[in-house]
mmCIF file of C-alpha atoms in Angstrom:
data_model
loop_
_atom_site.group_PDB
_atom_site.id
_atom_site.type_symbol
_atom_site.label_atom_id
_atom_site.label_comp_id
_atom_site.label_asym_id
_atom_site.label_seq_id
_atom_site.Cartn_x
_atom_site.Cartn_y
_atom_site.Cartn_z
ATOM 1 C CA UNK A 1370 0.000 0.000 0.000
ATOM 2 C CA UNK A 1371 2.846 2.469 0.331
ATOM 3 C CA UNK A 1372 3.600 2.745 -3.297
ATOM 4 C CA UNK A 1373 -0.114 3.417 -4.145
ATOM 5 C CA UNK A 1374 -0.508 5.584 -1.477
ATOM 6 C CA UNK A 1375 2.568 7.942 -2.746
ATOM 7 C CA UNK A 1376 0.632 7.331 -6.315
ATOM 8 C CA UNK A 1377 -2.154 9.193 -4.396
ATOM 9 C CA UNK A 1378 -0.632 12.164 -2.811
ATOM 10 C CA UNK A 1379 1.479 12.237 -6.662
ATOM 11 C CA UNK A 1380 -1.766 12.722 -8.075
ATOM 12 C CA UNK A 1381 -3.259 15.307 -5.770
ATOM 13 C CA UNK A 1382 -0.920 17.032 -5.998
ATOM 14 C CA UNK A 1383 -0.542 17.524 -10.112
ATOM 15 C CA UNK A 1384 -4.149 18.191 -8.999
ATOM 16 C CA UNK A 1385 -3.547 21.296 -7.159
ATOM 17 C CA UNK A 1386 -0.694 22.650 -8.972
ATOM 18 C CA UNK A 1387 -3.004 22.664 -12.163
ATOM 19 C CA UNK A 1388 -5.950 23.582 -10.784
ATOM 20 C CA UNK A 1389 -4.019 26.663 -8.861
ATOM 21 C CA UNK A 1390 -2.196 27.645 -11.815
ATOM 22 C CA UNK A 1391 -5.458 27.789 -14.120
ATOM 23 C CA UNK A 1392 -7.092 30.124 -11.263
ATOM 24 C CA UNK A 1393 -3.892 32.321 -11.264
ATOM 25 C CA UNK A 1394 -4.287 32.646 -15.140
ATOM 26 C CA UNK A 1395 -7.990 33.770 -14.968
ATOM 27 C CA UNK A 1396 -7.275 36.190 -12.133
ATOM 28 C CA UNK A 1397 -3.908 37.699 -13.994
ATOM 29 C CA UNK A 1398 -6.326 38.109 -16.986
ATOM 30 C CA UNK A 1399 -8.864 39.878 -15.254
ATOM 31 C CA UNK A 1400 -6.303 42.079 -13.081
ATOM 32 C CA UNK A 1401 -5.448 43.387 -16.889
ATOM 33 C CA UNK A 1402 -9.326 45.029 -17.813
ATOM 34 C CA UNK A 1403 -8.639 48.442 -17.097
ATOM 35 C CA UNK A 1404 -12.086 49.212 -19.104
ATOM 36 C CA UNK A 1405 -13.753 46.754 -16.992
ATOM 37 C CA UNK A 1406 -11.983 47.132 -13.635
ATOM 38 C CA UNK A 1407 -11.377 50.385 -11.422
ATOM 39 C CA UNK A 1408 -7.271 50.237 -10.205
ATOM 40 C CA UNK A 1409 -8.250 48.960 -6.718
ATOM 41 C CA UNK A 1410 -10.712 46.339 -8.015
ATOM 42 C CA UNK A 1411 -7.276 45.244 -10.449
ATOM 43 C CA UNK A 1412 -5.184 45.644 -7.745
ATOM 44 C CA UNK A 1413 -7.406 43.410 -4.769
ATOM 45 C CA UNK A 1414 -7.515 41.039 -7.836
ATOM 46 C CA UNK A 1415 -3.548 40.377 -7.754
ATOM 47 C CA UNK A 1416 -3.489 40.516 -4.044
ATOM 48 C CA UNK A 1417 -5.791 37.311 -4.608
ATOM 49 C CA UNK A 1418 -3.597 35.835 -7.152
ATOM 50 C CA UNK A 1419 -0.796 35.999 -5.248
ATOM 51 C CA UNK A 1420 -2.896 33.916 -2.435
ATOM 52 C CA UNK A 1421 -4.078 31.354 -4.833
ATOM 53 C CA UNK A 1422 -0.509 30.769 -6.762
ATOM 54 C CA UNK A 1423 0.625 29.557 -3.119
ATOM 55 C CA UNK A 1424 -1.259 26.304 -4.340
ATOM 56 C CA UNK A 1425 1.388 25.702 -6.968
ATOM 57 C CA UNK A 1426 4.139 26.915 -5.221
ATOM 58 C CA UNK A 1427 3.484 24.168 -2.620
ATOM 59 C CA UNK A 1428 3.060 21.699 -5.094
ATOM 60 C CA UNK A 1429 5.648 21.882 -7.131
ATOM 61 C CA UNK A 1430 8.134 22.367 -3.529
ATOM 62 C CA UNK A 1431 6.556 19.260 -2.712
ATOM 63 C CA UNK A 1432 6.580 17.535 -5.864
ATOM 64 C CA UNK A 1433 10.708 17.226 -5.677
ATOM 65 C CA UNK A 1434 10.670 14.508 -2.248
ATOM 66 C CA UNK A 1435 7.341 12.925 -3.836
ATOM 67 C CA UNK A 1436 8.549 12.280 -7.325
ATOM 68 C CA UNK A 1437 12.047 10.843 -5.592
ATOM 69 C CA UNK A 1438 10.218 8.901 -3.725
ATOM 70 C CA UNK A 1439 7.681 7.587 -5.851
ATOM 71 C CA UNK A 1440 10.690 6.488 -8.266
ATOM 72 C CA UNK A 1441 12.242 4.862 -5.617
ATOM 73 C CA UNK A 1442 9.121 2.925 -4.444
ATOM 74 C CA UNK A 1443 8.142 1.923 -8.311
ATOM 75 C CA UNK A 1444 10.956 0.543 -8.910
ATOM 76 C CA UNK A 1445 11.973 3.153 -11.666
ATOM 77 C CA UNK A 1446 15.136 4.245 -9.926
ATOM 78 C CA UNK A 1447 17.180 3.079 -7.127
ATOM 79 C CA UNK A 1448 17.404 6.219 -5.330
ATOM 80 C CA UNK A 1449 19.948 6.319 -2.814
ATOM 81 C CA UNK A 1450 19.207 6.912 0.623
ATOM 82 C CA UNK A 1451 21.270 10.405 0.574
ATOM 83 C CA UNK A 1452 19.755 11.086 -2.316
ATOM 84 C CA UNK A 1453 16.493 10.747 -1.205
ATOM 85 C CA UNK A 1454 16.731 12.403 2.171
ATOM 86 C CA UNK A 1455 18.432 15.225 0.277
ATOM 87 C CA UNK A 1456 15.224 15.839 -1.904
ATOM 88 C CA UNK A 1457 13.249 16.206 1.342
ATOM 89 C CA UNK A 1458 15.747 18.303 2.694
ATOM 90 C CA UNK A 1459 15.117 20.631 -0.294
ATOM 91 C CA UNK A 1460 11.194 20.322 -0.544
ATOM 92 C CA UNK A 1461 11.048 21.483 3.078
ATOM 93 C CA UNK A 1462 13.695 24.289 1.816
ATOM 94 C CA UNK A 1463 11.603 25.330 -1.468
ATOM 95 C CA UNK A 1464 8.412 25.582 1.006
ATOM 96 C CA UNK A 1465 10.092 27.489 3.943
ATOM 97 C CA UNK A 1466 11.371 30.060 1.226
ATOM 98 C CA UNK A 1467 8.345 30.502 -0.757
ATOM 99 C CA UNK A 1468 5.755 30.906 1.961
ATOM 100 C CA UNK A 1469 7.928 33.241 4.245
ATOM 101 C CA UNK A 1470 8.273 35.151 0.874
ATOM 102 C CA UNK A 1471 4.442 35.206 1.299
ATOM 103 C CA UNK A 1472 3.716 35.657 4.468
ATOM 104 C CA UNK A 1473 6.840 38.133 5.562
ATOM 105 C CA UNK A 1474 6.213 40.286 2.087
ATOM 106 C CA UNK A 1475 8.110 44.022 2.243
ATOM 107 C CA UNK A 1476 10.777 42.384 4.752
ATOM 108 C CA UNK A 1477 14.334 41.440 5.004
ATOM 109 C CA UNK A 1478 13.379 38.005 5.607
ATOM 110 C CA UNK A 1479 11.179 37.934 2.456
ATOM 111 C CA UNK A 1480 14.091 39.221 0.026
ATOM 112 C CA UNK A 1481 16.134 36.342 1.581
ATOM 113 C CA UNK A 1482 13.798 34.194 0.891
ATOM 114 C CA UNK A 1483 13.190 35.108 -2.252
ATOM 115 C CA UNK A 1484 16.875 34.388 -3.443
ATOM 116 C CA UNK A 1485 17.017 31.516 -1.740
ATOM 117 C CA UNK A 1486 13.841 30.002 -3.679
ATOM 118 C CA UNK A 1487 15.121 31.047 -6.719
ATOM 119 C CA UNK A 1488 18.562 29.618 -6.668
ATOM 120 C CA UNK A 1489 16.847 26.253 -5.251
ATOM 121 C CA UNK A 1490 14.815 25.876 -8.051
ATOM 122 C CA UNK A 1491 17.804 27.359 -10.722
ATOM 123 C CA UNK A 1492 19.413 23.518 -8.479
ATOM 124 C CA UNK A 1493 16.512 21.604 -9.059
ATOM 125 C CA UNK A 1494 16.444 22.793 -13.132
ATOM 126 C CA UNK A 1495 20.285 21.289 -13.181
ATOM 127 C CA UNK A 1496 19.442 18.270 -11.276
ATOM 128 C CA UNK A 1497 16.479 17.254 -12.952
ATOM 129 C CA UNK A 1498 18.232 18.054 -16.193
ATOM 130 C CA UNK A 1499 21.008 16.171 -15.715
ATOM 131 C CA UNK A 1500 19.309 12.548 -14.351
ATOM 132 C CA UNK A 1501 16.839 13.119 -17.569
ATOM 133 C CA UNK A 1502 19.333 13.690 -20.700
ATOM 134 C CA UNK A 1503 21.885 11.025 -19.160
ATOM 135 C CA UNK A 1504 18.682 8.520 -18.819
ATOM 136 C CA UNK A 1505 17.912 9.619 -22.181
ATOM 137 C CA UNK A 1506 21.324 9.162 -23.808
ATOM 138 C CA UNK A 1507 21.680 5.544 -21.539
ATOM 139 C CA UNK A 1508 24.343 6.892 -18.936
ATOM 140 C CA UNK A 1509 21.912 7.705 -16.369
ATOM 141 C CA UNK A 1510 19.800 5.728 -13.484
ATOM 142 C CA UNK A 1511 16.596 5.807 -15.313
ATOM 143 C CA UNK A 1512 16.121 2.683 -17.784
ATOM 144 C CA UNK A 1513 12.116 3.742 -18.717
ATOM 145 C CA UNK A 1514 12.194 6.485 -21.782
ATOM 146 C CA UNK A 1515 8.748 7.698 -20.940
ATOM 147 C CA UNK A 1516 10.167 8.417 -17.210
ATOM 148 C CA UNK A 1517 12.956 10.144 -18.547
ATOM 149 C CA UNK A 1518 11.178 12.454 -20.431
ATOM 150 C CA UNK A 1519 8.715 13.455 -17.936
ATOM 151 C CA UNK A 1520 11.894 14.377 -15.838
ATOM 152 C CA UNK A 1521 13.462 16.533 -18.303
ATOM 153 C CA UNK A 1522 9.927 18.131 -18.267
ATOM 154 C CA UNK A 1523 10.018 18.405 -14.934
ATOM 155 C CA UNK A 1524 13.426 20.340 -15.534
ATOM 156 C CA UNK A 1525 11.599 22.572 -17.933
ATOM 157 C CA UNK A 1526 8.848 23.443 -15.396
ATOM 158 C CA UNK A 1527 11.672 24.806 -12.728
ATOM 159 C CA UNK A 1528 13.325 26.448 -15.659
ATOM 160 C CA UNK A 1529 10.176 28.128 -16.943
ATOM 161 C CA UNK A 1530 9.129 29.250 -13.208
ATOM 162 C CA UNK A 1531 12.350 31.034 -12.880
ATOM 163 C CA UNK A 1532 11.236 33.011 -15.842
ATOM 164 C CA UNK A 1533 7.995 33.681 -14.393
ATOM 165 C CA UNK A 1534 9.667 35.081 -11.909
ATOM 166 C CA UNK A 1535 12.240 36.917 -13.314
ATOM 167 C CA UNK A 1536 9.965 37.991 -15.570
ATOM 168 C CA UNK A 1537 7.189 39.325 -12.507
ATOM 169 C CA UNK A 1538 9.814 40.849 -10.900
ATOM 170 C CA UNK A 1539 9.531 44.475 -12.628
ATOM 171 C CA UNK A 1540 5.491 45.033 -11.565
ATOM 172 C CA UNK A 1541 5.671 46.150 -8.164
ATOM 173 C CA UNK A 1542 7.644 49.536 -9.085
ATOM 174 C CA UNK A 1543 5.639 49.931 -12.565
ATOM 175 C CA UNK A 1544 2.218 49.611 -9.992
ATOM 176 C CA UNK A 1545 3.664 52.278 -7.690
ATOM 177 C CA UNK A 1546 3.902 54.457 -10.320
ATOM 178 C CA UNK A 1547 -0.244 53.370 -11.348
ATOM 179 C CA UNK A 1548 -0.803 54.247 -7.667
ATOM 180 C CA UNK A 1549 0.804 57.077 -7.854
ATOM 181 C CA UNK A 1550 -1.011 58.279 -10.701
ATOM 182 C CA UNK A 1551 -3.569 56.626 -12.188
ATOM 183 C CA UNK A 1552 -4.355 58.199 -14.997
ATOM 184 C CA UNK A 1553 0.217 57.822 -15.729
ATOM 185 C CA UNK A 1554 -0.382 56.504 -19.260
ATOM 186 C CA UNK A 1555 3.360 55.087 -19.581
ATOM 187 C CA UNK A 1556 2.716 53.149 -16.247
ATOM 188 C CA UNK A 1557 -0.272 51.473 -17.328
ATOM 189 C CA UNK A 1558 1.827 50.279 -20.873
ATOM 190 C CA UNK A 1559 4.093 48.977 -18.436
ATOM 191 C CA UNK A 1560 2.152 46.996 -16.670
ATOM 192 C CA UNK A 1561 0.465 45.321 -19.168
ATOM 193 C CA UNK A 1562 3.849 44.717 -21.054
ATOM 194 C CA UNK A 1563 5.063 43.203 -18.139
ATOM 195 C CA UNK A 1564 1.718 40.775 -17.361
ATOM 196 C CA UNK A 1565 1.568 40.232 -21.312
ATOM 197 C CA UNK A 1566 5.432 39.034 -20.846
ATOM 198 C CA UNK A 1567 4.745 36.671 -17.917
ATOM 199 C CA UNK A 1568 1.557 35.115 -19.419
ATOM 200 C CA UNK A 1569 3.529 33.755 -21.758
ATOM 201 C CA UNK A 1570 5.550 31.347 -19.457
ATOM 202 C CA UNK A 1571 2.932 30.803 -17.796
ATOM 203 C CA UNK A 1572 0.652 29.240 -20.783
ATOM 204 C CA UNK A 1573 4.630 27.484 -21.126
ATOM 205 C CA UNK A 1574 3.891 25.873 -17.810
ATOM 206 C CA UNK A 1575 0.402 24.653 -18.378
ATOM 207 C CA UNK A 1576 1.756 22.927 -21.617
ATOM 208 C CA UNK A 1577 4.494 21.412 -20.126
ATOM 209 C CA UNK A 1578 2.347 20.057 -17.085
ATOM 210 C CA UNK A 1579 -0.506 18.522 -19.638
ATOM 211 C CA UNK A 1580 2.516 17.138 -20.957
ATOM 212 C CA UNK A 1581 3.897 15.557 -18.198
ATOM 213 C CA UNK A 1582 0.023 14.645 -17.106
ATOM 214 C CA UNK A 1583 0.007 12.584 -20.733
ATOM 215 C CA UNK A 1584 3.275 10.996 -20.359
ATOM 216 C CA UNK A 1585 2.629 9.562 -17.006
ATOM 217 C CA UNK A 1586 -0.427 8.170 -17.600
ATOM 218 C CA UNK A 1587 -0.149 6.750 -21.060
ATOM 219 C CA UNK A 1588 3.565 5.744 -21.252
ATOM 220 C CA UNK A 1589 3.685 6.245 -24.739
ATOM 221 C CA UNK A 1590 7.456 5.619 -25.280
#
C-alpha cells in the first residue's frame, strides 16, 4: 500500500498545482481590464492571485521529495538513501522560502527568501536536467524512456518558473507608479507589457504540465 498511497498524494498534488495555476491565469487576466476594472478592483484582484498561486508553489516544492520517492518505491530508480533524504531536505527548503516570501512580504526576511527560492529551483532545473538527458542518452539511473522524459519536463517546469519570476519581478515599481497616478499613461503600458510578458511562461507551464500529465499516464514511449 505504500507505493499506491505515494501514487495518491502524486496525483493530488498535479491536482492542485493545475488547478491553482489555471485560477492564477484567470485572475492575472482579469487584473489586466482596465475598461472593466477600477485600479483597486485590479489591484485586490492580484493581491488574490498571489494567495491562490501559493497552491502551486506548494506543489511543485513538494513535488521534488514525492517524485524521488515515488521512483524509488516503483521501482523506476534506485534512489539512494542520501539522495532521497536530500530531496526532502530541499522540498522542506523550497516551502520554507516561498511561503515566508508570502507571508513576511516588504521584509528582510522575504528578500532572503526570495533568493534563496530562486537559486533552489535554478538547483533543481540542473538536477532534474542532468538525471533526464543522461537517462535519455543511456548513462543515467533511469532505464524507462517515458520516465525520462517526464523528468526533463520536470526540468523545464523549474526552468520556466524562474522566468515567471524573473519575468514578474519588474510590476511592483511599474504599480507604484499606477498608484501614484492613475491616470500615468506610460505606467499602465508597463504593466500590461510586463503581465503580457509573464503570461507567456505561464501558458509554457500549463503545456508542459498537460505534458507531463500525458506521459505519465499513457507511457507512450
Amino acid at each position: 500500500m505504500v507505493y499506491e498511497n505515494i501514487v495518491f498524494i502524486h496525483v493530488l498534488l498535479f491536482v492542485f498545482w493545475l488547478g491553482g495555476d489555471v485560477g492564477v491565469f484567470i485572475l492575472g487576466q482579469q487584473s489586466r481590464r482596465s475598461d472593466v476594472y477600477s485600479l483597486k478592483e485590479r489591484l485586490n484582484l492580484l493581491k488574490i492571485l498571489t494567495m491562490v498561486d501559493m497552491a502551486p508553489r506548494t506543489c511543485i516544492a513538494l513535488m521534488v521529495p514525492v517524485s524521488l520517492t515515488l521512483a524509488n518505491a516503483g521501482g523506476w530508480w534506485q534512489v539512494p538513501f542520501w539522495l532521497l533524504a536530500g530531496g526532502w531536505l530541499v522540498g522542506a527548503m523550497l516551502l520554507s522560502a516561498s511561503w515566508t516570501a508570502f507571508l513576511r512580504q516588504g521584509t528582510t526576511e522575504a528578500a532572503i527568501a526570495k533568493k534563496v527560492d530562486f537559486w533552489l529551483q535554478v538547483t533543481m532545473a540542473l538536477f532534474y536536467g542532468t538525471i533526464a538527458i543522461s537517462s535519455l542518452t543511456g548513462a543515467g539511473p533511469i532505464a524507462d524512456t517515458w520516465l525520462a522524459a517526464k523528468t526533463l519536463l520536470y526540468a523545464l517546469i523549474f526552468s520556466t518558473a524562474i522566468m515567471i519570476d524573473v519575468s514578474y519581478r519588474p510590476l511592483g515599481a511599474a504599480l507604484q507608479a499606477l498608484i501614484a497616478d492613475e491616470n500615468n499613461i506610460e505606467a499602465e503600458a508597463a504593466v500590461l507589457a510586463i503581465q503580457n510578458k509573464t503570461r507567456k511562461w505561464v501558458l509554457t507551464i500549463y503545456g508542459l504540465l498537460f505534458a507531463i500529465g500525458y506521459i505519465g499516464a499513457v507511457k507512450p514511449f
